[in-house]
Amino acid sequence: MLLAVDIQAYSRLNTREQLLAQRWLSAVLDTAAAHVGLDRTRWDKQVGGDGELDILPEGTDSAPVAGEFVIALAAALKAINATGDDTAPPLRVRLALHHGTLTAGPFGPAGDAPIVVQRLLDAVPLRRLLAEDPSRDLAYVVSDTLFEDVVQTGFCGLPPADFRSFKVTAKGVAFRGHLFTGSAPPEGRISELPTRVQVSNATDQTPPVRPYGAEAGSSHDFGSTR
């Protein structure tokens, strides 16, 4: 199963705000994963400055990831935006999920699955949802196969009726996704969900800016197919 997440409007942030957004994103992902019993240290991650592409361990149950994890992530975002740094913009993210075949390669996972999840993450309807609804911190999409195999079963925690299908075409290939347009977390679930997010105690001092590629571990594109 693949998960791709990206910080909305990351390029508009200054360096301090970008560092803070990265820390917050890591914290809310950790919080949401722990809430549903997932260990993010076991995820195969390809990270970039504004997000990451994750491959979850083989055998991970897709239903709680597609439902409860997303609900917890929305709650964690709400919590951190309510209690975080008032001088920084709120953390707003896009999230895409897909399951499909892939294989390891020297530069990352190969196969259709990484392409599908990235195309959905970059889809205009997902970006537009955040742009048109300032009260929403999370825009969430699942692939067509994940919707049919998991969401429609009713076991994922989010009502299938709250998803709207769309199709995007990139480089002559059509990709179909299902955009969640309902409320997450749903009414009546707030008391069960994360209300606090533990952020790393890493120093707030801004490190010196280095040229791209100046050292091992420099941030890089995590697989954008744009």
Short mmCIF file of N, CA and C in Angstrom, two decimals, residues 54-213:
data_model
loop_
_atom_site.label_atom_id
_atom_site.label_comp_id
_atom_site.label_asym_id
_atom_site.label_seq_id
_atom_site.Cartn_x
_atom_site.Cartn_y
_atom_site.Cartn_z
N ASP A 54 5.35 7.02 0.94
CA ASP A 54 5.57 5.92 1.87
C ASP A 54 5.04 4.61 1.29
N ILE A 55 5.81 3.57 1.48
CA ILE A 55 5.35 2.22 1.17
C ILE A 55 5.15 1.52 2.51
N LEU A 56 3.93 1.12 2.80
CA LEU A 56 3.63 0.50 4.07
C LEU A 56 4.03 -0.98 4.03
N PRO A 57 4.32 -1.56 5.18
CA PRO A 57 4.78 -2.96 5.21
C PRO A 57 3.75 -3.91 4.58
N GLU A 58 4.27 -4.96 3.96
CA GLU A 58 3.40 -5.97 3.38
C GLU A 58 2.50 -6.55 4.46
N GLY A 59 1.23 -6.71 4.14
CA GLY A 59 0.28 -7.25 5.09
C GLY A 59 -0.47 -6.21 5.88
N THR A 60 -0.15 -4.92 5.69
CA THR A 60 -0.88 -3.86 6.39
C THR A 60 -2.34 -3.86 5.95
N ASP A 61 -3.23 -3.81 6.92
CA ASP A 61 -4.67 -3.79 6.63
C ASP A 61 -5.04 -2.43 6.03
N SER A 62 -5.56 -2.44 4.82
CA SER A 62 -5.86 -1.19 4.12
C SER A 62 -7.03 -0.43 4.73
N ALA A 63 -7.98 -1.13 5.32
CA ALA A 63 -9.20 -0.48 5.81
C ALA A 63 -8.93 0.57 6.88
N PRO A 64 -8.18 0.28 7.95
CA PRO A 64 -7.93 1.33 8.93
C PRO A 64 -7.05 2.46 8.41
N VAL A 65 -6.18 2.17 7.45
CA VAL A 65 -5.36 3.23 6.87
C VAL A 65 -6.25 4.18 6.06
N ALA A 66 -7.15 3.62 5.28
CA ALA A 66 -8.03 4.44 4.43
C ALA A 66 -9.10 5.17 5.22
N GLY A 67 -9.35 4.73 6.46
CA GLY A 67 -10.40 5.35 7.26
C GLY A 67 -9.90 5.96 8.54
N GLU A 68 -9.61 5.13 9.54
CA GLU A 68 -9.25 5.63 10.87
C GLU A 68 -7.97 6.46 10.87
N PHE A 69 -6.97 6.06 10.09
CA PHE A 69 -5.74 6.85 10.02
C PHE A 69 -6.02 8.24 9.49
N VAL A 70 -6.83 8.33 8.45
CA VAL A 70 -7.16 9.62 7.85
C VAL A 70 -7.95 10.49 8.83
N ILE A 71 -8.89 9.88 9.53
CA ILE A 71 -9.67 10.61 10.53
C ILE A 71 -8.76 11.16 11.62
N ALA A 72 -7.82 10.31 12.09
CA ALA A 72 -6.88 10.74 13.12
C ALA A 72 -5.94 11.82 12.61
N LEU A 73 -5.54 11.73 11.35
CA LEU A 73 -4.66 12.74 10.76
C LEU A 73 -5.36 14.09 10.71
N ALA A 74 -6.62 14.09 10.32
CA ALA A 74 -7.39 15.34 10.29
C ALA A 74 -7.49 15.95 11.68
N ALA A 75 -7.70 15.11 12.68
CA ALA A 75 -7.79 15.59 14.07
C ALA A 75 -6.45 16.13 14.54
N ALA A 76 -5.35 15.45 14.18
CA ALA A 76 -4.02 15.90 14.57
C ALA A 76 -3.68 17.24 13.92
N LEU A 77 -4.06 17.41 12.67
CA LEU A 77 -3.85 18.69 12.00
C LEU A 77 -4.63 19.80 12.69
N LYS A 78 -5.85 19.52 13.04
CA LYS A 78 -6.68 20.51 13.74
C LYS A 78 -6.04 20.89 15.07
N ALA A 79 -5.52 19.88 15.77
CA ALA A 79 -4.91 20.13 17.08
C ALA A 79 -3.63 20.96 16.96
N ILE A 80 -2.77 20.61 16.03
CA ILE A 80 -1.49 21.32 15.92
C ILE A 80 -1.68 22.73 15.39
N ASN A 81 -2.67 22.93 14.54
CA ASN A 81 -2.94 24.27 14.04
C ASN A 81 -3.56 25.15 15.12
N ALA A 82 -4.23 24.53 16.09
CA ALA A 82 -4.85 25.29 17.17
C ALA A 82 -3.85 25.66 18.26
N THR A 83 -2.79 24.86 18.40
CA THR A 83 -1.86 25.06 19.52
C THR A 83 -0.44 25.36 19.08
N GLY A 84 -0.20 25.42 17.78
CA GLY A 84 1.15 25.61 17.27
C GLY A 84 1.60 27.06 17.29
N ASP A 85 2.60 27.35 16.49
CA ASP A 85 3.21 28.67 16.41
C ASP A 85 2.26 29.64 15.70
N ASP A 86 1.83 30.69 16.43
CA ASP A 86 0.88 31.64 15.84
C ASP A 86 1.50 32.48 14.74
N THR A 87 2.83 32.50 14.67
CA THR A 87 3.48 33.31 13.65
C THR A 87 3.63 32.57 12.33
N ALA A 88 3.29 31.29 12.31
CA ALA A 88 3.44 30.48 11.09
C ALA A 88 2.07 30.18 10.49
N PRO A 89 1.99 30.02 9.17
CA PRO A 89 0.72 29.65 8.55
C PRO A 89 0.28 28.27 9.04
N PRO A 90 -1.02 27.99 9.03
CA PRO A 90 -1.49 26.66 9.44
C PRO A 90 -0.97 25.59 8.49
N LEU A 91 -0.78 24.39 9.03
CA LEU A 91 -0.33 23.27 8.22
C LEU A 91 -1.54 22.66 7.51
N ARG A 92 -1.50 22.67 6.17
CA ARG A 92 -2.58 22.12 5.36
C ARG A 92 -1.94 21.15 4.37
N VAL A 93 -2.48 19.96 4.26
CA VAL A 93 -1.81 18.93 3.47
C VAL A 93 -2.78 18.22 2.53
N ARG A 94 -2.19 17.64 1.48
CA ARG A 94 -2.90 16.76 0.56
C ARG A 94 -2.41 15.34 0.80
N LEU A 95 -3.33 14.38 0.72
CA LEU A 95 -3.01 12.98 1.00
C LEU A 95 -3.63 12.10 -0.07
N ALA A 96 -2.84 11.17 -0.61
CA ALA A 96 -3.34 10.21 -1.60
C ALA A 96 -2.96 8.81 -1.17
N LEU A 97 -3.89 7.85 -1.36
CA LEU A 97 -3.65 6.45 -1.04
C LEU A 97 -3.96 5.58 -2.25
N HIS A 98 -3.16 4.52 -2.38
CA HIS A 98 -3.37 3.58 -3.49
C HIS A 98 -2.74 2.25 -3.11
N HIS A 99 -3.29 1.16 -3.62
CA HIS A 99 -2.59 -0.11 -3.49
C HIS A 99 -2.45 -0.72 -4.88
N GLY A 100 -1.27 -1.28 -5.13
CA GLY A 100 -0.97 -1.83 -6.44
C GLY A 100 0.41 -2.46 -6.41
N THR A 101 0.82 -2.97 -7.55
CA THR A 101 2.09 -3.68 -7.63
C THR A 101 3.25 -2.71 -7.87
N LEU A 102 4.38 -3.02 -7.28
CA LEU A 102 5.60 -2.26 -7.49
C LEU A 102 6.78 -3.13 -7.10
N THR A 103 7.96 -2.70 -7.48
CA THR A 103 9.17 -3.42 -7.13
C THR A 103 10.27 -2.41 -6.80
N ALA A 104 11.21 -2.82 -5.99
CA ALA A 104 12.28 -1.92 -5.60
C ALA A 104 13.24 -1.68 -6.76
N GLY A 105 13.73 -0.46 -6.87
CA GLY A 105 14.70 -0.11 -7.90
C GLY A 105 15.82 0.73 -7.31
N PRO A 106 16.89 0.95 -8.05
CA PRO A 106 18.03 1.68 -7.52
C PRO A 106 17.73 3.14 -7.17
N PHE A 107 16.68 3.71 -7.78
CA PHE A 107 16.32 5.10 -7.50
C PHE A 107 14.94 5.20 -6.85
N GLY A 108 14.47 4.09 -6.27
CA GLY A 108 13.17 4.10 -5.63
C GLY A 108 12.25 3.07 -6.25
N PRO A 109 11.00 3.00 -5.77
CA PRO A 109 10.08 1.99 -6.25
C PRO A 109 9.73 2.17 -7.72
N ALA A 110 9.62 1.06 -8.43
CA ALA A 110 9.26 1.08 -9.85
C ALA A 110 7.93 0.37 -10.04
N GLY A 111 7.19 0.79 -11.04
CA GLY A 111 5.89 0.21 -11.32
C GLY A 111 4.83 1.29 -11.47
N ASP A 112 3.61 0.88 -11.77
CA ASP A 112 2.53 1.84 -11.97
C ASP A 112 2.06 2.47 -10.67
N ALA A 113 2.15 1.75 -9.56
CA ALA A 113 1.56 2.23 -8.30
C ALA A 113 2.12 3.58 -7.86
N PRO A 114 3.45 3.80 -7.86
CA PRO A 114 3.96 5.12 -7.46
C PRO A 114 3.50 6.24 -8.38
N ILE A 115 3.35 5.92 -9.67
CA ILE A 115 2.89 6.94 -10.62
C ILE A 115 1.45 7.31 -10.34
N VAL A 116 0.61 6.30 -10.09
CA VAL A 116 -0.80 6.55 -9.82
C VAL A 116 -0.98 7.43 -8.60
N VAL A 117 -0.31 7.07 -7.49
CA VAL A 117 -0.52 7.82 -6.26
C VAL A 117 0.01 9.25 -6.39
N GLN A 118 1.09 9.44 -7.16
CA GLN A 118 1.61 10.79 -7.34
C GLN A 118 0.71 11.64 -8.23
N ARG A 119 0.17 11.03 -9.28
CA ARG A 119 -0.76 11.78 -10.15
C ARG A 119 -1.98 12.23 -9.36
N LEU A 120 -2.48 11.36 -8.50
CA LEU A 120 -3.65 11.72 -7.70
C LEU A 120 -3.30 12.82 -6.69
N LEU A 121 -2.12 12.74 -6.10
CA LEU A 121 -1.70 13.75 -5.14
C LEU A 121 -1.61 15.12 -5.79
N ASP A 122 -1.21 15.16 -7.07
CA ASP A 122 -1.04 16.42 -7.79
C ASP A 122 -2.31 16.87 -8.51
N ALA A 123 -3.39 16.11 -8.41
CA ALA A 123 -4.60 16.40 -9.18
C ALA A 123 -5.21 17.75 -8.79
N VAL A 124 -5.71 18.45 -9.78
CA VAL A 124 -6.31 19.77 -9.56
C VAL A 124 -7.49 19.71 -8.58
N PRO A 125 -8.40 18.71 -8.67
CA PRO A 125 -9.53 18.69 -7.72
C PRO A 125 -9.08 18.64 -6.26
N LEU A 126 -7.97 17.96 -6.00
CA LEU A 126 -7.46 17.86 -4.63
C LEU A 126 -6.93 19.22 -4.17
N ARG A 127 -6.17 19.88 -5.02
CA ARG A 127 -5.65 21.20 -4.69
C ARG A 127 -6.79 22.21 -4.54
N ARG A 128 -7.77 22.11 -5.42
CA ARG A 128 -8.88 23.06 -5.40
C ARG A 128 -9.70 22.94 -4.12
N LEU A 129 -9.83 21.71 -3.61
CA LEU A 129 -10.61 21.52 -2.38
C LEU A 129 -10.04 22.34 -1.23
N LEU A 130 -8.73 22.35 -1.08
CA LEU A 130 -8.11 23.16 -0.02
C LEU A 130 -8.21 24.64 -0.33
N ALA A 131 -8.03 24.99 -1.59
CA ALA A 131 -8.06 26.41 -1.97
C ALA A 131 -9.44 27.03 -1.75
N GLU A 132 -10.49 26.24 -1.97
CA GLU A 132 -11.85 26.77 -1.89
C GLU A 132 -12.48 26.62 -0.51
N ASP A 133 -11.83 25.88 0.39
CA ASP A 133 -12.39 25.67 1.72
C ASP A 133 -11.31 25.95 2.77
N PRO A 134 -11.18 27.21 3.22
CA PRO A 134 -10.14 27.56 4.18
C PRO A 134 -10.27 26.85 5.52
N SER A 135 -11.43 26.32 5.83
CA SER A 135 -11.63 25.64 7.11
C SER A 135 -11.10 24.20 7.10
N ARG A 136 -10.74 23.72 5.93
CA ARG A 136 -10.28 22.33 5.79
C ARG A 136 -8.76 22.28 5.80
N ASP A 137 -8.19 21.43 6.64
CA ASP A 137 -6.74 21.27 6.73
C ASP A 137 -6.22 20.09 5.93
N LEU A 138 -7.11 19.18 5.53
CA LEU A 138 -6.71 17.96 4.83
C LEU A 138 -7.57 17.72 3.61
N ALA A 139 -6.91 17.51 2.47
CA ALA A 139 -7.60 17.09 1.25
C ALA A 139 -7.13 15.66 0.97
N TYR A 140 -8.08 14.75 0.78
CA TYR A 140 -7.78 13.32 0.76
C TYR A 140 -8.41 12.65 -0.45
N VAL A 141 -7.60 11.83 -1.14
CA VAL A 141 -8.08 11.11 -2.31
C VAL A 141 -7.60 9.67 -2.25
N VAL A 142 -8.43 8.76 -2.73
CA VAL A 142 -8.04 7.36 -2.88
C VAL A 142 -8.14 7.00 -4.35
N SER A 143 -7.36 6.02 -4.76
CA SER A 143 -7.40 5.56 -6.14
C SER A 143 -8.70 4.80 -6.39
N ASP A 144 -8.99 4.60 -7.65
CA ASP A 144 -10.22 3.89 -8.03
C ASP A 144 -10.22 2.46 -7.48
N THR A 145 -9.08 1.78 -7.55
CA THR A 145 -9.03 0.40 -7.07
C THR A 145 -9.18 0.34 -5.55
N LEU A 146 -8.57 1.28 -4.84
CA LEU A 146 -8.69 1.28 -3.39
C LEU A 146 -10.13 1.61 -2.96
N PHE A 147 -10.76 2.48 -3.71
CA PHE A 147 -12.15 2.81 -3.40
C PHE A 147 -13.04 1.57 -3.57
N GLU A 148 -12.86 0.88 -4.68
CA GLU A 148 -13.70 -0.29 -4.95
C GLU A 148 -13.41 -1.43 -3.98
N ASP A 149 -12.15 -1.64 -3.65
CA ASP A 149 -11.77 -2.79 -2.83
C ASP A 149 -11.94 -2.57 -1.34
N VAL A 150 -11.86 -1.31 -0.90
CA VAL A 150 -11.85 -1.03 0.54
C VAL A 150 -12.96 -0.08 0.97
N VAL A 151 -13.01 1.11 0.38
CA VAL A 151 -13.96 2.12 0.86
C VAL A 151 -15.40 1.66 0.69
N GLN A 152 -15.71 1.08 -0.47
CA GLN A 152 -17.09 0.68 -0.73
C GLN A 152 -17.57 -0.47 0.16
N THR A 153 -16.64 -1.17 0.81
CA THR A 153 -17.05 -2.25 1.71
C THR A 153 -17.71 -1.72 2.97
N GLY A 154 -17.45 -0.44 3.30
CA GLY A 154 -18.01 0.14 4.50
C GLY A 154 -17.19 -0.11 5.75
N PHE A 155 -16.02 -0.75 5.61
CA PHE A 155 -15.21 -1.07 6.77
C PHE A 155 -14.13 -0.03 7.06
N CYS A 156 -13.97 0.99 6.23
CA CYS A 156 -12.84 1.89 6.38
C CYS A 156 -13.11 3.07 7.30
N GLY A 157 -14.33 3.26 7.77
CA GLY A 157 -14.61 4.31 8.73
C GLY A 157 -15.10 5.61 8.12
N LEU A 158 -15.04 5.75 6.79
CA LEU A 158 -15.55 6.93 6.12
C LEU A 158 -16.63 6.49 5.13
N PRO A 159 -17.78 7.16 5.11
CA PRO A 159 -18.89 6.74 4.26
C PRO A 159 -18.56 6.85 2.77
N PRO A 160 -18.80 5.82 2.00
CA PRO A 160 -18.55 5.90 0.55
C PRO A 160 -19.29 7.06 -0.11
N ALA A 161 -20.44 7.43 0.43
CA ALA A 161 -21.23 8.51 -0.17
C ALA A 161 -20.54 9.87 -0.05
N ASP A 162 -19.54 9.97 0.83
CA ASP A 162 -18.83 11.24 1.03
C ASP A 162 -17.64 11.39 0.08
N PHE A 163 -17.51 10.47 -0.87
CA PHE A 163 -16.44 10.56 -1.86
C PHE A 163 -17.03 10.95 -3.21
N ARG A 164 -16.31 11.79 -3.95
CA ARG A 164 -16.73 12.20 -5.29
C ARG A 164 -15.65 11.76 -6.29
N SER A 165 -16.06 11.05 -7.32
CA SER A 165 -15.11 10.55 -8.30
C SER A 165 -14.69 11.64 -9.28
N PHE A 166 -13.48 11.53 -9.79
CA PHE A 166 -12.99 12.44 -10.81
C PHE A 166 -11.96 11.72 -11.66
N LYS A 167 -11.64 12.30 -12.79
CA LYS A 167 -10.64 11.73 -13.69
C LYS A 167 -9.70 12.83 -14.14
N VAL A 168 -8.41 12.52 -14.11
CA VAL A 168 -7.42 13.46 -14.62
C VAL A 168 -6.60 12.73 -15.68
N THR A 169 -6.11 13.49 -16.64
CA THR A 169 -5.28 12.93 -17.70
C THR A 169 -3.92 13.60 -17.67
N ALA A 170 -2.87 12.80 -17.66
CA ALA A 170 -1.50 13.33 -17.66
C ALA A 170 -0.67 12.51 -18.64
N LYS A 171 -0.03 13.21 -19.57
CA LYS A 171 0.82 12.56 -20.57
C LYS A 171 0.07 11.47 -21.32
N GLY A 172 -1.20 11.75 -21.60
CA GLY A 172 -2.02 10.83 -22.38
C GLY A 172 -2.61 9.66 -21.61
N VAL A 173 -2.38 9.60 -20.31
CA VAL A 173 -2.89 8.50 -19.49
C VAL A 173 -3.94 9.04 -18.52
N ALA A 174 -5.06 8.35 -18.42
CA ALA A 174 -6.14 8.77 -17.53
C ALA A 174 -5.99 8.10 -16.17
N PHE A 175 -6.23 8.88 -15.12
CA PHE A 175 -6.17 8.39 -13.75
C PHE A 175 -7.48 8.77 -13.06
N ARG A 176 -8.12 7.78 -12.45
CA ARG A 176 -9.39 8.04 -11.77
C ARG A 176 -9.19 7.96 -10.26
N GLY A 177 -9.72 8.94 -9.57
CA GLY A 177 -9.63 8.97 -8.12
C GLY A 177 -10.97 9.29 -7.50
N HIS A 178 -11.01 9.20 -6.17
CA HIS A 178 -12.23 9.50 -5.42
C HIS A 178 -11.86 10.45 -4.29
N LEU A 179 -12.38 11.65 -4.37
CA LEU A 179 -12.05 12.74 -3.46
C LEU A 179 -13.02 12.75 -2.28
N PHE A 180 -12.46 12.77 -1.07
CA PHE A 180 -13.31 12.82 0.11
C PHE A 180 -13.77 14.25 0.34
N THR A 181 -15.07 14.47 0.34
CA THR A 181 -15.63 15.80 0.50
C THR A 181 -16.43 15.94 1.78
N GLY A 182 -16.44 14.90 2.60
CA GLY A 182 -17.19 14.95 3.85
C GLY A 182 -16.40 15.60 4.96
N SER A 183 -16.87 15.40 6.19
CA SER A 183 -16.24 15.98 7.36
C SER A 183 -15.34 14.96 8.02
N ALA A 184 -14.08 15.35 8.23
CA ALA A 184 -13.14 14.48 8.95
C ALA A 184 -12.37 15.37 9.94
N PRO A 185 -12.46 15.08 11.23
CA PRO A 185 -13.17 13.94 11.81
C PRO A 185 -14.68 14.15 11.82
N PRO A 186 -15.46 13.06 11.68
CA PRO A 186 -16.91 13.18 11.67
C PRO A 186 -17.43 13.70 13.00
N GLU A 187 -18.61 14.32 12.96
CA GLU A 187 -19.23 14.79 14.19
C GLU A 187 -19.45 13.60 15.13
N GLY A 188 -19.21 13.82 16.41
CA GLY A 188 -19.42 12.77 17.39
C GLY A 188 -18.21 11.91 17.64
N ARG A 189 -17.12 12.13 16.89
CA ARG A 189 -15.93 11.31 17.05
C ARG A 189 -14.78 12.06 17.71
N ILE A 190 -14.96 13.35 17.97
CA ILE A 190 -13.86 14.19 18.43
C ILE A 190 -13.22 13.65 19.71
N SER A 191 -14.04 13.19 20.65
CA SER A 191 -13.52 12.76 21.95
C SER A 191 -12.62 11.53 21.84
N GLU A 192 -12.75 10.77 20.76
CA GLU A 192 -11.96 9.55 20.59
C GLU A 192 -10.62 9.80 19.91
N LEU A 193 -10.40 11.01 19.44
CA LEU A 193 -9.29 11.28 18.53
C LEU A 193 -8.19 12.11 19.18
N PRO A 194 -7.00 12.16 18.55
CA PRO A 194 -5.90 12.93 19.12
C PRO A 194 -6.28 14.40 19.33
N THR A 195 -5.96 14.92 20.50
CA THR A 195 -6.19 16.34 20.79
C THR A 195 -4.87 17.07 21.05
N ARG A 196 -3.78 16.31 21.15
CA ARG A 196 -2.46 16.90 21.33
C ARG A 196 -1.47 16.19 20.40
N VAL A 197 -0.50 16.95 19.92
CA VAL A 197 0.52 16.40 19.02
C VAL A 197 1.89 16.74 19.60
N GLN A 198 2.71 15.72 19.79
CA GLN A 198 4.05 15.91 20.31
C GLN A 198 5.01 16.20 19.16
N VAL A 199 5.55 17.41 19.16
CA VAL A 199 6.49 17.82 18.12
C VAL A 199 7.91 17.62 18.62
N SER A 200 8.80 17.22 17.73
CA SER A 200 10.20 17.02 18.07
C SER A 200 10.77 18.24 18.77
N ASN A 201 11.65 18.01 19.74
CA ASN A 201 12.29 19.10 20.47
C ASN A 201 13.53 19.62 19.77
N ALA A 202 13.63 19.35 18.47
CA ALA A 202 14.79 19.86 17.71
C ALA A 202 14.87 21.37 17.83
N THR A 203 16.05 21.88 17.75
CA THR A 203 16.23 23.31 17.93
C THR A 203 15.44 24.12 16.92
N ASP A 204 14.95 25.28 17.36
CA ASP A 204 14.21 26.17 16.47
C ASP A 204 15.14 27.10 15.70
N GLN A 205 16.44 27.04 16.02
CA GLN A 205 17.38 27.91 15.33
C GLN A 205 17.53 27.47 13.88
N THR A 206 17.40 28.42 12.98
CA THR A 206 17.48 28.11 11.56
C THR A 206 18.91 27.77 11.18
N PRO A 207 19.16 26.58 10.59
CA PRO A 207 20.52 26.20 10.20
C PRO A 207 20.96 26.98 8.96
N PRO A 208 22.26 27.00 8.69
CA PRO A 208 22.73 27.70 7.49
C PRO A 208 22.17 27.05 6.23
N VAL A 209 21.83 27.88 5.26
CA VAL A 209 21.29 27.39 4.00
C VAL A 209 22.44 26.90 3.14
N ARG A 210 22.34 25.66 2.63
CA ARG A 210 23.39 25.08 1.80
C ARG A 210 22.90 24.95 0.37
N PRO A 211 23.79 25.05 -0.59
CA PRO A 211 23.39 24.84 -1.99
C PRO A 211 22.82 23.45 -2.17
N TYR A 212 21.90 23.30 -3.09
CA TYR A 212 21.29 22.00 -3.38
C TYR A 212 22.38 20.99 -3.72
N GLY A 213 22.33 19.83 -3.05
CA GLY A 213 23.28 18.77 -3.33
C GLY A 213 24.63 18.97 -2.69
#
